[in-house]
Coordinates of C-alpha atoms in Angstrom, one line a residue:
M19 CA -3.2 76.2 177.1
A20 CA 0.6 76.8 177.0
L21 CA 1.1 73.4 175.3
I22 CA -1.5 74.3 172.6
L23 CA 0.3 77.6 172.0
N24 CA 3.7 76.0 171.7
R25 CA 2.3 73.4 169.2
T26 CA 0.7 76.2 167.2
A27 CA 4.0 78.2 167.1
A28 CA 5.9 75.1 166.2
Q29 CA 3.5 74.4 163.3
G30 CA 3.9 78.0 162.1
L31 CA 7.6 77.7 162.1
A32 CA 7.5 74.4 160.3
S33 CA 5.2 75.8 157.6
A34 CA 7.3 78.9 157.1
P35 CA 9.5 78.7 154.0
I36 CA 13.2 78.4 154.6
K37 CA 15.3 80.7 152.6
G38 CA 18.5 79.2 151.3
R39 CA 21.8 81.1 151.2
S40 CA 24.2 80.7 148.3
L41 CA 27.9 80.5 148.7
W42 CA 28.3 83.7 146.8
A43 CA 25.9 85.5 149.1
D44 CA 27.8 84.2 152.1
A45 CA 31.1 85.4 150.6
R46 CA 29.6 88.8 150.0
R47 CA 28.6 89.1 153.6
R48 CA 32.1 88.1 154.7
F49 CA 33.6 90.6 152.3
L50 CA 31.4 93.5 153.5
R51 CA 32.5 92.8 157.1
N52 CA 36.1 93.4 156.2
R53 CA 36.4 97.1 156.7
A54 CA 39.9 97.4 155.0
A55 CA 38.7 95.6 151.9
V56 CA 35.5 97.7 151.7
A57 CA 37.4 101.0 152.2
S58 CA 39.9 99.9 149.5
L59 CA 37.1 99.1 147.1
V60 CA 35.7 102.6 147.6
V61 CA 39.2 104.0 146.9
L62 CA 39.4 102.0 143.7
I63 CA 36.0 103.2 142.6
A64 CA 37.1 106.8 143.3
V65 CA 40.3 106.3 141.3
G66 CA 38.3 104.8 138.4
L67 CA 35.9 107.7 138.4
F68 CA 38.9 110.1 138.4
A69 CA 40.3 108.3 135.3
L70 CA 36.9 108.3 133.5
L71 CA 35.6 111.8 134.5
G72 CA 38.7 113.7 135.5
H73 CA 39.2 115.3 132.1
L74 CA 35.8 117.1 132.6
A75 CA 37.2 119.0 135.6
A76 CA 40.5 119.8 133.9
A77 CA 40.9 123.5 132.9
W78 CA 43.8 122.6 130.6
S79 CA 44.4 119.7 128.2
N80 CA 47.3 117.3 128.8
E81 CA 49.3 118.6 125.8
E82 CA 48.6 122.4 126.2
I83 CA 51.5 124.5 127.4
D84 CA 51.1 127.4 129.8
W85 CA 53.8 129.7 128.4
S86 CA 53.6 132.0 131.4
M87 CA 55.0 129.2 133.6
L88 CA 58.1 128.5 131.6
G89 CA 61.4 129.7 133.0
N90 CA 60.1 129.9 136.6
V91 CA 58.2 126.6 137.2
A92 CA 59.6 126.2 140.7
E93 CA 57.9 129.4 141.9
L94 CA 54.9 129.9 139.5
G95 CA 54.0 126.2 138.7
A96 CA 52.9 125.1 142.2
P97 CA 49.3 123.8 142.6
S98 CA 46.7 126.5 142.4
L99 CA 43.0 126.8 141.9
Y100 CA 43.3 130.4 140.7
N101 CA 45.0 129.5 137.3
G102 CA 43.4 126.1 136.9
H103 CA 46.5 124.1 137.6
Y104 CA 45.1 122.0 140.4
F105 CA 48.2 119.8 140.6
G106 CA 50.6 122.4 139.3
V107 CA 52.6 122.1 136.1
D108 CA 55.5 120.0 134.9
E109 CA 58.9 121.3 133.7
L110 CA 57.4 122.0 130.3
G111 CA 54.5 124.0 131.6
R112 CA 51.9 121.3 130.9
D113 CA 49.0 120.9 133.4
L114 CA 49.8 118.1 135.8
F115 CA 46.2 117.4 136.7
A116 CA 45.3 116.6 133.1
R117 CA 48.5 114.5 132.7
T118 CA 47.7 112.6 135.9
V119 CA 44.3 111.8 134.6
Q120 CA 45.8 110.5 131.4
G121 CA 48.5 108.5 133.3
T122 CA 45.8 107.0 135.5
Q123 CA 43.8 105.9 132.4
V124 CA 46.9 104.3 130.8
S125 CA 48.1 102.5 133.9
L126 CA 44.7 101.2 134.8
M127 CA 44.1 100.0 131.2
V128 CA 47.5 98.2 131.1
G129 CA 46.8 96.6 134.5
I130 CA 43.2 95.5 133.8
V131 CA 43.7 94.4 130.2
G132 CA 46.9 92.6 131.1
A133 CA 45.3 90.8 134.0
L134 CA 42.2 89.9 131.9
V135 CA 44.4 88.4 129.2
A136 CA 46.4 86.5 131.8
V137 CA 43.2 85.2 133.5
V138 CA 41.6 84.0 130.3
V139 CA 44.7 82.3 128.8
G140 CA 46.0 81.0 132.1
T141 CA 42.6 79.6 133.2
L142 CA 41.9 77.8 129.9
Y143 CA 45.5 76.5 129.6
G144 CA 45.7 75.3 133.2
A145 CA 42.2 73.7 133.2
T146 CA 43.0 71.9 130.0
A147 CA 46.3 70.5 131.2
G148 CA 44.9 69.5 134.6
Y149 CA 41.8 67.8 133.2
L150 CA 43.5 65.9 130.4
G151 CA 46.4 64.8 132.6
G152 CA 49.0 62.2 131.5
R153 CA 51.5 63.1 128.8
V154 CA 49.5 66.1 127.6
D155 CA 49.7 67.6 131.1
S156 CA 53.4 66.9 131.3
V157 CA 54.2 68.5 128.0
M158 CA 52.0 71.5 128.6
M159 CA 53.5 72.2 132.1
R160 CA 57.0 71.7 130.9
I161 CA 56.4 74.5 128.4
V162 CA 55.2 76.7 131.2
D163 CA 58.4 75.8 133.3
V164 CA 60.6 76.8 130.3
L165 CA 58.8 80.1 129.8
I166 CA 59.0 80.9 133.5
A167 CA 62.7 80.4 133.5
V168 CA 63.1 83.1 130.8
P169 CA 64.0 86.5 132.4
Y170 CA 60.7 88.3 132.0
M171 CA 61.8 91.9 132.3
F172 CA 64.8 91.4 130.0
V173 CA 62.5 90.0 127.3
L174 CA 60.1 92.9 127.7
I175 CA 62.8 95.5 127.4
V176 CA 64.3 93.8 124.4
L177 CA 60.9 93.7 122.6
L178 CA 60.3 97.4 123.3
V179 CA 63.8 98.3 122.1
M180 CA 63.6 96.1 118.9
F181 CA 60.1 96.8 117.8
G182 CA 59.5 100.3 119.2
R183 CA 57.6 101.7 122.1
S184 CA 53.8 101.3 121.7
F185 CA 50.8 100.1 123.5
L186 CA 50.6 97.0 121.3
M187 CA 54.2 95.9 122.1
L188 CA 53.6 96.7 125.8
F189 CA 50.5 94.4 125.9
I190 CA 52.3 91.7 123.9
G191 CA 55.4 91.8 126.2
I192 CA 53.3 91.7 129.4
G193 CA 51.0 89.0 128.0
L194 CA 53.8 86.7 127.1
I195 CA 54.6 85.7 130.6
S196 CA 51.8 87.0 132.9
W197 CA 49.5 84.0 132.4
L198 CA 52.1 81.4 133.5
D199 CA 51.5 81.6 137.2
M200 CA 47.7 81.6 136.7
A201 CA 48.0 78.4 134.6
R202 CA 49.9 76.6 137.3
I203 CA 47.4 77.6 140.0
V204 CA 44.4 76.6 137.9
R205 CA 46.0 73.3 136.9
G206 CA 46.5 72.4 140.6
Q207 CA 42.9 73.3 141.4
T208 CA 41.6 71.3 138.4
L209 CA 43.5 68.2 139.6
S210 CA 41.6 68.4 142.9
I211 CA 38.1 68.7 141.3
K212 CA 38.3 66.7 138.1
N213 CA 37.4 63.4 140.0
K214 CA 34.3 64.9 141.7
E215 CA 30.9 63.3 141.3
F216 CA 29.5 66.0 139.0
V217 CA 32.4 65.7 136.6
E218 CA 32.1 61.9 136.5
A219 CA 28.3 62.3 135.9
A220 CA 29.0 64.6 133.0
I221 CA 31.5 62.0 131.5
A222 CA 29.0 59.2 132.0
T223 CA 26.3 61.1 130.1
G224 CA 28.6 61.6 127.1
V225 CA 29.4 65.3 127.5
R226 CA 32.4 66.4 125.4
T227 CA 35.7 67.2 126.9
H228 CA 35.8 70.9 126.0
T229 CA 32.2 71.3 127.4
I230 CA 33.2 69.7 130.7
I231 CA 36.1 72.1 131.0
L232 CA 34.1 75.2 130.2
R233 CA 30.9 74.4 132.0
H234 CA 32.0 72.2 134.9
I235 CA 35.6 72.8 135.7
V236 CA 36.1 76.6 135.0
P237 CA 33.0 77.8 136.9
N238 CA 34.2 75.9 140.0
L239 CA 37.5 77.8 139.7
L240 CA 36.0 81.3 139.7
G241 CA 36.8 81.9 143.4
V242 CA 40.5 81.3 143.0
V243 CA 40.6 83.1 139.6
I244 CA 38.9 86.2 141.0
V245 CA 41.2 86.5 143.9
Y246 CA 44.4 86.0 141.8
A247 CA 43.1 88.5 139.2
T248 CA 42.8 91.2 141.9
L249 CA 46.4 90.6 142.9
L250 CA 47.6 90.4 139.3
V251 CA 46.3 93.9 138.3
P252 CA 48.8 95.7 140.6
N253 CA 51.6 93.5 139.3
M254 CA 50.8 94.6 135.8
I255 CA 50.8 98.2 136.8
I256 CA 54.1 97.8 138.6
F257 CA 55.7 96.2 135.5
E258 CA 54.4 99.0 133.2
S259 CA 55.5 101.7 135.6
F260 CA 58.9 100.2 135.9
V261 CA 59.3 100.1 132.2
S262 CA 58.0 103.6 131.8
F263 CA 60.4 104.7 134.6
L264 CA 63.2 103.4 132.5
G265 CA 62.0 105.5 129.6
L266 CA 60.8 102.5 127.5
G267 CA 57.1 102.7 128.2
V268 CA 54.5 104.8 126.4
Q269 CA 55.6 107.6 124.1
E270 CA 55.0 111.3 124.5
P271 CA 52.6 113.0 124.5
A272 CA 50.9 110.0 126.2
T273 CA 52.0 109.2 129.7
S274 CA 51.5 106.8 132.6
W275 CA 52.2 106.8 136.3
G276 CA 55.7 105.4 135.8
A277 CA 56.6 108.1 133.3
L278 CA 55.2 110.9 135.5
I279 CA 57.1 109.5 138.5
N280 CA 60.2 109.4 136.4
D281 CA 59.8 113.0 135.4
G282 CA 59.0 114.1 138.9
A283 CA 62.0 112.4 140.3
G284 CA 64.2 114.2 137.8
Q285 CA 62.9 117.5 138.9
M286 CA 63.1 117.1 142.7
Q287 CA 66.3 119.0 142.8
Y288 CA 64.5 122.1 141.6
G289 CA 61.9 121.9 144.4
T290 CA 58.9 120.9 142.3
L291 CA 57.8 118.2 144.7
W292 CA 54.2 118.3 143.5
Q293 CA 55.4 116.8 140.2
L294 CA 56.4 113.6 142.0
G295 CA 53.9 113.7 144.8
F296 CA 50.6 113.5 142.9
P297 CA 51.4 110.7 140.5
L298 CA 53.1 108.8 143.3
F299 CA 50.1 109.2 145.6
F300 CA 47.7 107.7 143.0
F301 CA 50.1 104.9 142.3
V302 CA 50.5 103.9 145.9
I303 CA 46.9 104.1 147.0
T304 CA 45.8 102.1 143.9
L305 CA 48.3 99.3 144.6
F306 CA 47.5 99.1 148.3
S307 CA 43.8 99.1 147.5
F308 CA 44.1 96.2 145.1
F309 CA 46.1 94.2 147.6
F310 CA 43.6 94.8 150.4
V311 CA 40.6 93.9 148.1
G312 CA 42.5 90.8 147.1
D313 CA 43.0 89.8 150.7
G314 CA 39.4 90.5 151.5
L315 CA 38.2 88.3 148.6
R316 CA 40.6 85.5 149.6
D317 CA 39.2 85.5 153.1
A318 CA 35.6 85.7 151.8
L319 CA 36.0 82.9 149.2
D320 CA 38.2 80.6 151.2
P321 CA 36.2 77.3 151.6
K322 CA 38.0 76.4 154.8
D323 CA 36.7 79.6 156.4
R324 CA 33.1 79.1 155.7

């Protein structure tokens, strides 16, 4: 009787459908088990919502001046829910909450757009160089080596001084160099997968070169690209903040985290610590969150860890 039951249970298990598990599903499970990465992702979502919806909670606009605060900002301009200045006011009597919202929007936009441009250009450039190989690869990578040797921050400062401070020049200056490291990383990964069976099968069936790169090479690089992109965004934010801290970033009345930190640092001697503290807080937690999320994605997508 027991033997019959065991056979029946075995037949039932054999007939039950086996659910497959994709590599992305496995990576998602690994990522969700990383508490630091998940908590950092929640923080990034909160910062993003603050940038998108923060203006709805602001009682003052970012350009509006509270004339009652002028002349005695150190005593009257502290954070208060009573007068609607949740983060206090700056030295000109402007609401710091509204300006922090705007600074968050600008800094995140520069970081995300700059990283997106670097990812697209660097991925296509590196995949093309790695797949074609030979002299084409040598020439393309020597161009990358020459550009990397150029002092990046010096070039960015010169461009902003010569052509004026604007979002366009900021994006151009950051985009000139930011894709180079991505190109080198993608090229190295492409060299390791271009001789795989699925690529050789595509070549044997007459698939064109650009189609192989876009449909076979690039999709297999998404893990590396995603991880590096999450680490590239904070670098873009740091670059923009450093330039704005030097006074060469966005122009007034627009602002960014770097400009706000610069203004707050200049007013510390007057005791208005809130002017430095709030922008610096958002700046620090965002950078750390991006780094932790990047580490979590790297651990989740690392093929050796599966």
